[in-house]
Structure formats: C-alpha cells, structure tokens
C-alpha cells in the first residue's frame, strides 16, 4: 500500500515537472529544482526536498511551485516518515496548503489560465483531501477534493 501512496503522491510532482515552464533562462533553473525535489521525495530524502523547495521559492517567490513543494514535503513526512502517527504535522500541512492556494490564486489572477499554477493549486488541495480521507474525515476530504477539481475546469 505504501508503494501506491508513494507513486500517487509523487505523480503530482512528476506532473509539475512534466509541465515544462516557459523558455526563460530562470525557468529552466526552476525546472531543475522541481525535478531534483521530486527525486529527493522518491528517495524519501525529505530534508533535500525541502531545500529544493526553498530554492524554488527564492527563484520565483510568486509562483506556487515552491509553496507546493513545501506542502508536498510535509505531506510526505506525515505519510511516509511517521506512518501517519505524528499529528503535530497536520496543522503545518494545512497551513502550507492554504499558503500554496493563496500564492497560486494570486499568480493565476495575474496570469489567467496558467496550467502549471492551476496544477499546483489542484495538487495541493488534492494532497490535503487525501490526508483528510486517510484520517476518515470524509466531509473535509470531499470539500478539499472538490476545491482541487476547480482548476481542471478553468
């Protein structure tokens, strides 16, 4: 089961990397950090993944990828690092997802229809939904999942 969870959680990050950022020079560096962060999560090297997320934030602080990376690291730490036993990670995860959504919505407002930002928004809400569902908080999971789907209809 953990194998499926790792693959599912990392799939959102792989999608972020696959959606190549546009051709600006700084963007290719950001793409490199996204891919390195994904690799670190696959290796379960959460500290390295966190460093890559911080670098993404430094390169493009208004784009949601860095914030989403931080949310993904918290989710992975909770899901794989503690086997869902460390409830102290729940509040920071929720706060980070909300921060990702806030940054993502501001980015989308300035860049309407940006598929990468919409993906980060949806994926962040999706991992929060998944966390709620794993804790049997079905209504919260439903509402978070429903919010995640909004980006697919933009």
mmCIF file of C-alpha atoms in Angstrom:
data_model
loop_
_atom_site.group_PDB
_atom_site.id
_atom_site.type_symbol
_atom_site.label_atom_id
_atom_site.label_comp_id
_atom_site.label_asym_id
_atom_site.label_seq_id
_atom_site.Cartn_x
_atom_site.Cartn_y
_atom_site.Cartn_z
ATOM 1 C CA UNK A 1 0.000 0.000 0.000
ATOM 2 C CA UNK A 2 2.850 2.411 0.804
ATOM 3 C CA UNK A 3 4.201 1.819 -2.692
ATOM 4 C CA UNK A 4 0.921 3.027 -4.204
ATOM 5 C CA UNK A 5 0.872 6.038 -1.903
ATOM 6 C CA UNK A 6 4.437 6.969 -2.859
ATOM 7 C CA UNK A 7 3.599 6.648 -6.539
ATOM 8 C CA UNK A 8 0.357 8.611 -6.213
ATOM 9 C CA UNK A 9 1.879 11.418 -4.183
ATOM 10 C CA UNK A 10 4.909 11.703 -6.382
ATOM 11 C CA UNK A 11 2.738 11.615 -9.502
ATOM 12 C CA UNK A 12 1.513 15.128 -8.755
ATOM 13 C CA UNK A 13 5.099 16.323 -8.510
ATOM 14 C CA UNK A 14 6.076 14.467 -11.673
ATOM 15 C CA UNK A 15 3.209 16.204 -13.423
ATOM 16 C CA UNK A 16 4.595 19.533 -12.228
ATOM 17 C CA UNK A 17 7.949 18.684 -13.756
ATOM 18 C CA UNK A 18 6.400 17.413 -16.968
ATOM 19 C CA UNK A 19 4.575 20.687 -17.461
ATOM 20 C CA UNK A 20 7.747 22.403 -18.603
ATOM 21 C CA UNK A 21 7.901 26.007 -17.619
ATOM 22 C CA UNK A 22 8.175 28.506 -20.468
ATOM 23 C CA UNK A 23 11.519 29.176 -22.120
ATOM 24 C CA UNK A 24 13.010 31.879 -19.862
ATOM 25 C CA UNK A 25 16.512 31.133 -18.578
ATOM 26 C CA UNK A 26 15.483 31.384 -14.921
ATOM 27 C CA UNK A 27 12.645 28.988 -15.600
ATOM 28 C CA UNK A 28 14.987 26.184 -16.684
ATOM 29 C CA UNK A 29 16.753 26.541 -13.317
ATOM 30 C CA UNK A 30 13.360 26.324 -11.633
ATOM 31 C CA UNK A 31 12.574 23.212 -13.674
ATOM 32 C CA UNK A 32 15.854 21.681 -12.498
ATOM 33 C CA UNK A 33 14.895 22.346 -8.872
ATOM 34 C CA UNK A 34 11.424 20.858 -9.398
ATOM 35 C CA UNK A 35 12.929 17.679 -10.821
ATOM 36 C CA UNK A 36 15.558 17.479 -8.053
ATOM 37 C CA UNK A 37 12.814 17.930 -5.444
ATOM 38 C CA UNK A 38 10.832 15.102 -6.989
ATOM 39 C CA UNK A 39 13.903 12.860 -6.998
ATOM 40 C CA UNK A 40 14.505 13.684 -3.341
ATOM 41 C CA UNK A 41 10.929 12.774 -2.445
ATOM 42 C CA UNK A 42 11.246 9.460 -4.307
ATOM 43 C CA UNK A 43 14.383 8.752 -2.264
ATOM 44 C CA UNK A 44 12.493 9.843 0.868
ATOM 45 C CA UNK A 45 15.215 12.431 1.492
ATOM 46 C CA UNK A 46 12.799 14.980 2.912
ATOM 47 C CA UNK A 47 15.482 17.432 4.008
ATOM 48 C CA UNK A 48 16.880 17.651 0.465
ATOM 49 C CA UNK A 49 13.369 18.022 -0.966
ATOM 50 C CA UNK A 50 12.763 20.876 1.480
ATOM 51 C CA UNK A 51 15.984 22.593 0.339
ATOM 52 C CA UNK A 52 14.886 22.317 -3.297
ATOM 53 C CA UNK A 53 11.512 23.832 -2.401
ATOM 54 C CA UNK A 54 13.263 26.720 -0.665
ATOM 55 C CA UNK A 55 15.386 27.277 -3.772
ATOM 56 C CA UNK A 56 12.250 27.296 -5.936
ATOM 57 C CA UNK A 57 10.806 29.966 -3.656
ATOM 58 C CA UNK A 58 13.989 32.018 -3.913
ATOM 59 C CA UNK A 59 13.953 31.811 -7.731
ATOM 60 C CA UNK A 60 10.260 32.580 -8.258
ATOM 61 C CA UNK A 61 8.603 33.569 -4.960
ATOM 62 C CA UNK A 62 5.244 34.446 -6.501
ATOM 63 C CA UNK A 63 4.857 31.155 -8.424
ATOM 64 C CA UNK A 64 3.121 28.391 -6.418
ATOM 65 C CA UNK A 65 5.670 25.636 -7.191
ATOM 66 C CA UNK A 66 7.909 26.463 -4.217
ATOM 67 C CA UNK A 67 4.981 26.623 -1.819
ATOM 68 C CA UNK A 68 3.553 23.425 -3.297
ATOM 69 C CA UNK A 69 6.938 21.740 -2.863
ATOM 70 C CA UNK A 70 6.914 22.638 0.817
ATOM 71 C CA UNK A 71 3.379 21.248 1.163
ATOM 72 C CA UNK A 72 4.410 18.046 -0.619
ATOM 73 C CA UNK A 73 7.352 17.604 1.754
ATOM 74 C CA UNK A 74 5.100 17.997 4.800
ATOM 75 C CA UNK A 75 2.620 15.541 3.333
ATOM 76 C CA UNK A 76 5.376 13.019 2.554
ATOM 77 C CA UNK A 77 6.860 13.380 6.045
ATOM 78 C CA UNK A 78 3.443 12.735 7.545
ATOM 79 C CA UNK A 79 2.549 9.871 5.238
ATOM 80 C CA UNK A 80 5.881 8.033 4.969
ATOM 81 C CA UNK A 81 8.177 9.406 7.644
ATOM 82 C CA UNK A 82 5.884 8.770 10.589
ATOM 83 C CA UNK A 83 3.387 6.250 9.240
ATOM 84 C CA UNK A 84 0.587 8.727 9.932
ATOM 85 C CA UNK A 85 1.400 8.849 13.608
ATOM 86 C CA UNK A 86 2.736 12.376 14.095
ATOM 87 C CA UNK A 87 -0.317 14.588 14.440
ATOM 88 C CA UNK A 88 1.933 17.601 15.056
ATOM 89 C CA UNK A 89 2.476 17.723 11.271
ATOM 90 C CA UNK A 90 -1.222 18.156 10.480
ATOM 91 C CA UNK A 91 -1.594 21.849 11.313
ATOM 92 C CA UNK A 92 1.578 22.864 9.441
ATOM 93 C CA UNK A 93 0.421 20.823 6.439
ATOM 94 C CA UNK A 94 -2.971 22.514 6.407
ATOM 95 C CA UNK A 95 -1.355 25.941 6.801
ATOM 96 C CA UNK A 96 1.118 25.240 3.984
ATOM 97 C CA UNK A 97 -1.626 24.068 1.629
ATOM 98 C CA UNK A 98 -3.567 27.236 2.392
ATOM 99 C CA UNK A 99 -0.412 29.277 1.702
ATOM 100 C CA UNK A 100 0.055 27.418 -1.597
ATOM 101 C CA UNK A 101 -3.549 28.156 -2.569
ATOM 102 C CA UNK A 102 -3.164 31.822 -1.628
ATOM 103 C CA UNK A 103 0.023 32.223 -3.693
ATOM 104 C CA UNK A 104 -1.422 30.167 -6.543
ATOM 105 C CA UNK A 105 -4.613 32.177 -6.732
ATOM 106 C CA UNK A 106 -2.639 35.436 -6.814
ATOM 107 C CA UNK A 107 -0.475 34.019 -9.612
ATOM 108 C CA UNK A 108 -3.474 32.831 -11.628
ATOM 109 C CA UNK A 109 -5.135 36.203 -11.201
ATOM 110 C CA UNK A 110 -2.042 37.843 -12.726
ATOM 111 C CA UNK A 111 -1.535 35.020 -15.275
ATOM 112 C CA UNK A 112 -5.020 33.738 -16.201
ATOM 113 C CA UNK A 113 -5.135 30.173 -17.427
ATOM 114 C CA UNK A 114 -1.571 29.270 -16.370
ATOM 115 C CA UNK A 115 -1.869 25.483 -16.432
ATOM 116 C CA UNK A 116 1.159 24.921 -14.194
ATOM 117 C CA UNK A 117 -0.152 27.186 -11.450
ATOM 118 C CA UNK A 118 -3.590 25.592 -11.707
ATOM 119 C CA UNK A 119 -1.958 22.175 -11.416
ATOM 120 C CA UNK A 120 -0.087 23.254 -8.265
ATOM 121 C CA UNK A 121 -3.330 24.606 -6.787
ATOM 122 C CA UNK A 122 -5.224 21.412 -7.536
ATOM 123 C CA UNK A 123 -2.437 19.126 -6.389
ATOM 124 C CA UNK A 124 -2.055 20.981 -3.083
ATOM 125 C CA UNK A 125 -5.775 20.731 -2.373
ATOM 126 C CA UNK A 126 -5.646 17.119 -3.535
ATOM 127 C CA UNK A 127 -2.955 16.074 -1.060
ATOM 128 C CA UNK A 128 -4.876 17.805 1.713
ATOM 129 C CA UNK A 129 -8.003 15.929 0.651
ATOM 130 C CA UNK A 130 -6.084 12.682 0.652
ATOM 131 C CA UNK A 131 -4.793 13.373 4.154
ATOM 132 C CA UNK A 132 -8.311 14.081 5.412
ATOM 133 C CA UNK A 133 -9.615 10.887 3.852
ATOM 134 C CA UNK A 134 -6.807 8.811 5.365
ATOM 135 C CA UNK A 135 -7.910 10.164 8.761
ATOM 136 C CA UNK A 136 -11.556 9.308 7.998
ATOM 137 C CA UNK A 137 -12.536 12.964 7.843
ATOM 138 C CA UNK A 138 -14.704 12.316 4.828
ATOM 139 C CA UNK A 139 -16.574 15.622 4.588
ATOM 140 C CA UNK A 140 -13.398 17.668 4.853
ATOM 141 C CA UNK A 141 -11.812 15.378 2.275
ATOM 142 C CA UNK A 142 -14.770 15.832 -0.047
ATOM 143 C CA UNK A 143 -14.711 19.636 0.194
ATOM 144 C CA UNK A 144 -10.959 19.824 -0.293
ATOM 145 C CA UNK A 145 -11.149 17.414 -3.231
ATOM 146 C CA UNK A 146 -13.984 19.394 -4.742
ATOM 147 C CA UNK A 147 -11.912 22.553 -4.470
ATOM 148 C CA UNK A 148 -8.981 20.734 -6.120
ATOM 149 C CA UNK A 149 -11.155 19.962 -9.142
ATOM 150 C CA UNK A 150 -11.949 23.633 -9.786
ATOM 151 C CA UNK A 151 -8.601 24.075 -11.515
ATOM 152 C CA UNK A 152 -9.446 21.416 -14.046
ATOM 153 C CA UNK A 153 -12.350 23.490 -15.278
ATOM 154 C CA UNK A 154 -10.548 26.835 -15.598
#
